XYZ file of C-alpha atoms in Angstrom:
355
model
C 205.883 235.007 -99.169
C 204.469 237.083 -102.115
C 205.456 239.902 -104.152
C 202.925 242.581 -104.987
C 204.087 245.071 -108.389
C 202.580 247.916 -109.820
C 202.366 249.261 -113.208
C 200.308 251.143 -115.798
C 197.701 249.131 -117.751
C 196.205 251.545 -119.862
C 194.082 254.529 -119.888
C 190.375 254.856 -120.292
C 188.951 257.085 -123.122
C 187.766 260.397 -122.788
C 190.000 261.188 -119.856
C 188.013 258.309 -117.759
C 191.246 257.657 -115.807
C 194.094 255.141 -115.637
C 193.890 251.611 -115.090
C 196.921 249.623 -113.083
C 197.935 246.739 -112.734
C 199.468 244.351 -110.626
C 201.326 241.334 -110.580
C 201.046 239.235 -107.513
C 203.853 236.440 -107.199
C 204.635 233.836 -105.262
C 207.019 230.919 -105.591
C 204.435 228.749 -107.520
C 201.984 231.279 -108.699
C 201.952 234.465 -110.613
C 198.945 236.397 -110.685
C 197.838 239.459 -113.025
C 194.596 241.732 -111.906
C 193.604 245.253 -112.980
C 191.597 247.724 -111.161
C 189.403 247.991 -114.024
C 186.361 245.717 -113.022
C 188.918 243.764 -110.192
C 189.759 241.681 -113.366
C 192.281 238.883 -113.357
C 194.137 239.479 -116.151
C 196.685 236.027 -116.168
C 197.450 233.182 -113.847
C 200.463 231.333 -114.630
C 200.460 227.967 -113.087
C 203.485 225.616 -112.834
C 202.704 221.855 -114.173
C 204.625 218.606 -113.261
C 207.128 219.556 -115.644
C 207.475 222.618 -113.649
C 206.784 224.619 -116.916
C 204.605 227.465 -116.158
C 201.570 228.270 -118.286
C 198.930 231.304 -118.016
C 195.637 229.594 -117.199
C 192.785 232.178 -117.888
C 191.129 233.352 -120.717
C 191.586 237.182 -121.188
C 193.422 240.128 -123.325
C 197.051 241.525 -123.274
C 195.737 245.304 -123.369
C 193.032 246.849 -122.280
C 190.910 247.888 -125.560
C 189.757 243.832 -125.019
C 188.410 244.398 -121.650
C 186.257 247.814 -123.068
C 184.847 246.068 -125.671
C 181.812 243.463 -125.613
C 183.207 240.481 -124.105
C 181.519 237.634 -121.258
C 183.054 238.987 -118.127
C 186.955 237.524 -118.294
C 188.196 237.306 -114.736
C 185.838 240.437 -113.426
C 184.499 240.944 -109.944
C 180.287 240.593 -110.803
C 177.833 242.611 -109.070
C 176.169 244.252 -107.067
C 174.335 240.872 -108.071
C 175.492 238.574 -110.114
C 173.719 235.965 -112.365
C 170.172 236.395 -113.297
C 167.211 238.217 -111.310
C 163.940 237.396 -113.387
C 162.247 239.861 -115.612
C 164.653 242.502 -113.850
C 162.306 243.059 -111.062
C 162.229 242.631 -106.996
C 160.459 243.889 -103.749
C 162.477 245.214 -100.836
C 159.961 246.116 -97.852
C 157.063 246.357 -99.907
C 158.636 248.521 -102.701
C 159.365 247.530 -105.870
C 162.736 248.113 -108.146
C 163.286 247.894 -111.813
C 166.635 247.110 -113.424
C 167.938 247.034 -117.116
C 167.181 243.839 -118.950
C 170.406 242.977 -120.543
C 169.600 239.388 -120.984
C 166.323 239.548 -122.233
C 164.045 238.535 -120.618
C 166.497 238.880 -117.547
C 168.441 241.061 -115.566
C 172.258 239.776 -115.542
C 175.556 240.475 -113.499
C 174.304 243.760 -112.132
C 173.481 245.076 -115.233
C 174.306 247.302 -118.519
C 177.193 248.900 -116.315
C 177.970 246.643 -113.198
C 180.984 246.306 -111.239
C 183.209 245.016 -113.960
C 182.791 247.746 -116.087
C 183.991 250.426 -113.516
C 187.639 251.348 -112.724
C 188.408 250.469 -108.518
C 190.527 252.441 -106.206
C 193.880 250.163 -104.837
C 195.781 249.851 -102.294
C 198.792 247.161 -102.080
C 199.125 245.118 -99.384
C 202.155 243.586 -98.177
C 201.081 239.914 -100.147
C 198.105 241.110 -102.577
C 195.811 244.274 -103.246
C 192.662 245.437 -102.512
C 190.545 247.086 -104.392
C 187.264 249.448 -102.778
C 184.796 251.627 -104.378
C 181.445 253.413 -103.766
C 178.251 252.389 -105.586
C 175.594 254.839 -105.474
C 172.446 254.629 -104.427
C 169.843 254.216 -107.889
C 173.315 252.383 -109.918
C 171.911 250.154 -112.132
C 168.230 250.385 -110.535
C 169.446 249.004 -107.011
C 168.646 250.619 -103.901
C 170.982 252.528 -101.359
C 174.491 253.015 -101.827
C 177.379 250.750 -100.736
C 180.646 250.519 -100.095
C 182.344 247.528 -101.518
C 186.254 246.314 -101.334
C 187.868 243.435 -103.282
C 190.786 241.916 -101.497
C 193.335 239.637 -103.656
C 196.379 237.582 -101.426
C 198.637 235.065 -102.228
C 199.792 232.289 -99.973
C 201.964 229.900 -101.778
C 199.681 227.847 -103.962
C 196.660 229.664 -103.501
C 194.609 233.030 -104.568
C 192.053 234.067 -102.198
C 189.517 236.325 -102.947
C 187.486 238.186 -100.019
C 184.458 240.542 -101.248
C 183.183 242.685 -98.285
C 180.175 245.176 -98.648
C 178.199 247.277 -96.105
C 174.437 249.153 -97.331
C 172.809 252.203 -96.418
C 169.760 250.890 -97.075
C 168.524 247.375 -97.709
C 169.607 245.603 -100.452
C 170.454 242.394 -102.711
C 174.430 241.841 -102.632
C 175.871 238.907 -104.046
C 179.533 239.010 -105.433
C 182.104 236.861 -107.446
C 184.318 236.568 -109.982
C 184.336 235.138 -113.452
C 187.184 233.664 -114.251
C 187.395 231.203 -116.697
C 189.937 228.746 -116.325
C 191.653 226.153 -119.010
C 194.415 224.014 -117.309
C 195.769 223.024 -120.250
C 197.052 226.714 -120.736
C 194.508 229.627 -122.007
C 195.199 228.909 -125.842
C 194.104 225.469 -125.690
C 190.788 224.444 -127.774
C 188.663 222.865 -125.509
C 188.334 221.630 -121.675
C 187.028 218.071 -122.680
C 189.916 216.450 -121.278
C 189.308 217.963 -117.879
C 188.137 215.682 -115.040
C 185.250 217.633 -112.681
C 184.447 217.008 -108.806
C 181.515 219.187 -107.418
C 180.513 218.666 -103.711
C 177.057 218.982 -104.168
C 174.329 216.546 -103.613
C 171.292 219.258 -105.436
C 171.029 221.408 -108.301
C 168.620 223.988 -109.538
C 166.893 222.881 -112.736
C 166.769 226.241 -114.975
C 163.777 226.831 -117.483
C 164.903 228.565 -121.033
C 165.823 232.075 -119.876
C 168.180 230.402 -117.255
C 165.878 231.514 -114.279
C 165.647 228.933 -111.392
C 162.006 226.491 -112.258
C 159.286 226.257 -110.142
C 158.928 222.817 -108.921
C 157.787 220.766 -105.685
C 160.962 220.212 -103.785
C 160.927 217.006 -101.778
C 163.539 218.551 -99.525
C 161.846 221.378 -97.985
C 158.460 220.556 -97.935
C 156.726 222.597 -95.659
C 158.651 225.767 -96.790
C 156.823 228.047 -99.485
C 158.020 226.527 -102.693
C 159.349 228.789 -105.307
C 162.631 227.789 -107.299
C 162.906 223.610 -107.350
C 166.083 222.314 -105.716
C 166.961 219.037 -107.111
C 168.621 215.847 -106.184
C 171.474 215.374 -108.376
C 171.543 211.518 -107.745
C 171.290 209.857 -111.011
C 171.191 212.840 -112.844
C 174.312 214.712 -115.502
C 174.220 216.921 -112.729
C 175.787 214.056 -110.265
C 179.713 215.181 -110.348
C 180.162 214.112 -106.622
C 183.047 211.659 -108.377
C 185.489 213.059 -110.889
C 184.066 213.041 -114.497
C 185.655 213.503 -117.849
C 183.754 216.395 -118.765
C 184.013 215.725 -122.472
C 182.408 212.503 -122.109
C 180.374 213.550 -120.062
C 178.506 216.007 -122.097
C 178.724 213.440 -124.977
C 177.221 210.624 -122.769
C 174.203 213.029 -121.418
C 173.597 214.736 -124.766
C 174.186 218.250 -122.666
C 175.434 221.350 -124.583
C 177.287 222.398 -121.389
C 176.829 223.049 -117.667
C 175.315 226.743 -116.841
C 173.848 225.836 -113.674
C 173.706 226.953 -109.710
C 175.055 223.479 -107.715
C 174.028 223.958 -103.737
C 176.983 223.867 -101.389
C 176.682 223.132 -97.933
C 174.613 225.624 -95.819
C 177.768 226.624 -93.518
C 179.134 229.951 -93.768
C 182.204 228.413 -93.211
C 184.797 227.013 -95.313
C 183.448 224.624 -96.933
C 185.029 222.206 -100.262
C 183.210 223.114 -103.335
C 185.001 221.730 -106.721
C 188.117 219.804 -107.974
C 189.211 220.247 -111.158
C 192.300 218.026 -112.523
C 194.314 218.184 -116.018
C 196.027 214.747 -115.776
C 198.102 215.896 -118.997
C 199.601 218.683 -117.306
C 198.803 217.652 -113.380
C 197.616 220.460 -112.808
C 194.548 220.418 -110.559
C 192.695 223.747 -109.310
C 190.576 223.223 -106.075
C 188.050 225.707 -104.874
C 187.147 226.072 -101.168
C 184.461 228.677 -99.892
C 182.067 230.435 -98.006
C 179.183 230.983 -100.531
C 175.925 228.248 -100.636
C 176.232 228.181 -104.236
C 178.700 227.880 -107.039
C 177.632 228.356 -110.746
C 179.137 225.636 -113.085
C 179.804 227.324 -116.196
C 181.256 225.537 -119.376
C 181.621 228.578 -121.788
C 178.498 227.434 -124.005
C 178.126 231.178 -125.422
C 181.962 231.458 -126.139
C 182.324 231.485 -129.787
C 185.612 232.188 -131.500
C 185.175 235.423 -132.429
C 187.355 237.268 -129.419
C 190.635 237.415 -130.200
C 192.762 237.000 -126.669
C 196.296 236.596 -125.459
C 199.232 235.334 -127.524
C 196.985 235.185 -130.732
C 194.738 232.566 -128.989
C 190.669 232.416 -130.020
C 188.106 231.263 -127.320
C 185.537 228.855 -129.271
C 183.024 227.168 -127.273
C 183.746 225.371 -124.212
C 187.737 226.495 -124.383
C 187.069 227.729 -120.256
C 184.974 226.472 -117.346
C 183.918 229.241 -114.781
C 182.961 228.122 -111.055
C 181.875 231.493 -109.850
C 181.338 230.889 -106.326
C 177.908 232.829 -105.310
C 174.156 232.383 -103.782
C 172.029 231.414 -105.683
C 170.326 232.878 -108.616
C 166.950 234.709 -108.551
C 167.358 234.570 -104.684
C 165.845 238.082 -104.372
C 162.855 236.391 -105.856
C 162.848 233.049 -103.999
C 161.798 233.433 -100.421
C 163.251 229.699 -100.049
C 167.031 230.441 -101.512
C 169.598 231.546 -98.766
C 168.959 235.297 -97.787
C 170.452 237.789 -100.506
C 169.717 240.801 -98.550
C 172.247 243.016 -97.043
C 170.390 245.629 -94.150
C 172.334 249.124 -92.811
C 174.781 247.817 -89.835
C 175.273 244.584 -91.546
C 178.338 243.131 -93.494
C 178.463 241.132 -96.399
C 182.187 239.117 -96.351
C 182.616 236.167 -98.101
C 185.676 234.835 -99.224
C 186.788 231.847 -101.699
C 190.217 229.980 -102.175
C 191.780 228.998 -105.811
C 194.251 226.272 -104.403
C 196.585 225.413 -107.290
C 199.012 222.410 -107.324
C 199.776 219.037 -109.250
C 199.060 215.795 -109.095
């Protein structure tokens, strides 16, 4: 069983209203998440010393979360990752969106879901969060209606995203969470041993945008974005690496890349992740085709975050469950379009435990 508790977070300037939070427990998990931007806030994790430690990156009080800062533990959309050049056709017409990755389009934009405060409602073992996004926000057409469901079962968070369109357009949710299983303060995740059950990749060009290439896979498809074997690549993590040694050994400056899951809409395996100091080992299970690897390559040390701690690079590792990126743009990725009597729902599982 879980406990769901609500309190005051903080308020928003300029009257914008009050953010909550609340604390999901359970008897091996405790779980922090605001209703500004859906963000998970803390996630204290037991190791096999039974001491518990808060495993994401994030800020005590709100004024972090309003300031610049890469998306700690928000809900991303209504697309997240990159669309190229900020531009797409829908039925013949075309849409514009900020560039706020030049030369890119990124996590829905200048204002996107994780910069806008949610409407809750507790459940009896997590909360979920709904709101309305209108049609034009952000450049995107039609306006949906989008909740964010958080439960607790034991050892594991699940997240469920659910959308439905009034007109036709590109929905892909997730959550950004970046993890360090050595506790949140810790420098670096070198030490960290990564599984990912994926057997291709997509190469990225400088921007980050999905390459073209000819794909050996699909060849009688129209070939846009390449989709790569990862056999005998850095990108092969099908057995557990030390991710330290890793980068070290392929001369990489991080991971920041889409890995292909399984086609099934089911749930399907997608990463391990073990911390054989602590035992602690995160699994993630889901629905999506995609998951992007992220190492925290842009994280610098300048944010200051919980308990004092600074985030240099690679302190956190994200594995934001999505489709893939561009896909609006690549008539080969897995559909990204959401029509009028249609429902998005995908859901993802954070299975914590210790090894």
């Amino acid at each position: 069983m879980a406990s769901v508790t609500r309190a005051v977070f903080g308020e928003l300037p300029s009257g914008g209203g009050t953010v909550e939070k609340f604390q999901l427990q359970s008897d091996l998990l405790r779980v922090d998440i605001i209703s500004w931007g859906c963000t998970i806030t803390a996630l204290e994790v037991k190791d096999r010393q039974g001491r518990a430690s808060d495993v994401v990156l994030g800020f005590a009080e709100l004024e972090g979360y309003l300031q610049k800062q890469p998306y700690f533990g928000a809900v991303i959309g209504r697309v997240a990752n990159r669309i190229a050049k900020g531009t797409f056709k829908v039925d013949g017409k075309e849409y514009h969106l900020a560039i706020n990755k030049e030369p890119n389009s990124l996590h829905g934009g200048v204002r996107g879901f994780d910069k806008v405060l949610w409407t809750p409602r507790v459940l009896s073992n997590g909360v979920q969060f709904s709101r309305i996004s209108p049609d034009g926000e952000e450049g995107y057409p039609g306006e949906l209606k989008v909740w964010v469901t958080y439960t607790l079962d034991g050892g594991e968070l699940i997240v469920n995203y659910r959308a439905q369109a009034s007109q036709a357009t590109p929905v892909n949710l997730t959550n950004h969470s970046y993890f360090n299983l050595a506790g949140q303060a810790s420098p670096n995740i070198n030490d960290h041993e990564v599984t990912i059950e994926a057997d291709t990749y997509l190469p990225v060009d400088e921007t980050l945008i999905p390459t073209d290439g000819v794909s050996l896979l699909l060849p009688r498809l129209e070939c846009n974005g390449e989709v790569a074997p990862v056999q005998g690549t850095a990108f092969d993590l099908r057995k557990p690496v030390e991710l330290g040694k890793h980068l070290q050994d392929f001369h990489l400056n991080g991971f920041d890349h889409n890995f292909c899951l399984k086609g099934s809409k089911e749930k399907h395996f997608c990463a391990r992740v073990h911390h054989a100091a602590s035992g602690r080992v995160l699994e993630v299970y889901t629905t999506q085709p995609g998951v992007q690897f992220y190492t925290g390559n842009f994280l610098d040390g300048t944010l200051k975050g919980k308990n004092g701690a600074v985030y240099p690079k690679h302190s956190g590792f994200c594995l934001e469950t999505q489709n893939w990126p561009d896909a609006v743009n690549q008539p080969r990725f897995p559909p990204v379009l959401l029509r009028p009597g249609e429902e998005y729902d995908h859901t993802t599982w954070f299975k914590f435990s210790v090894a």
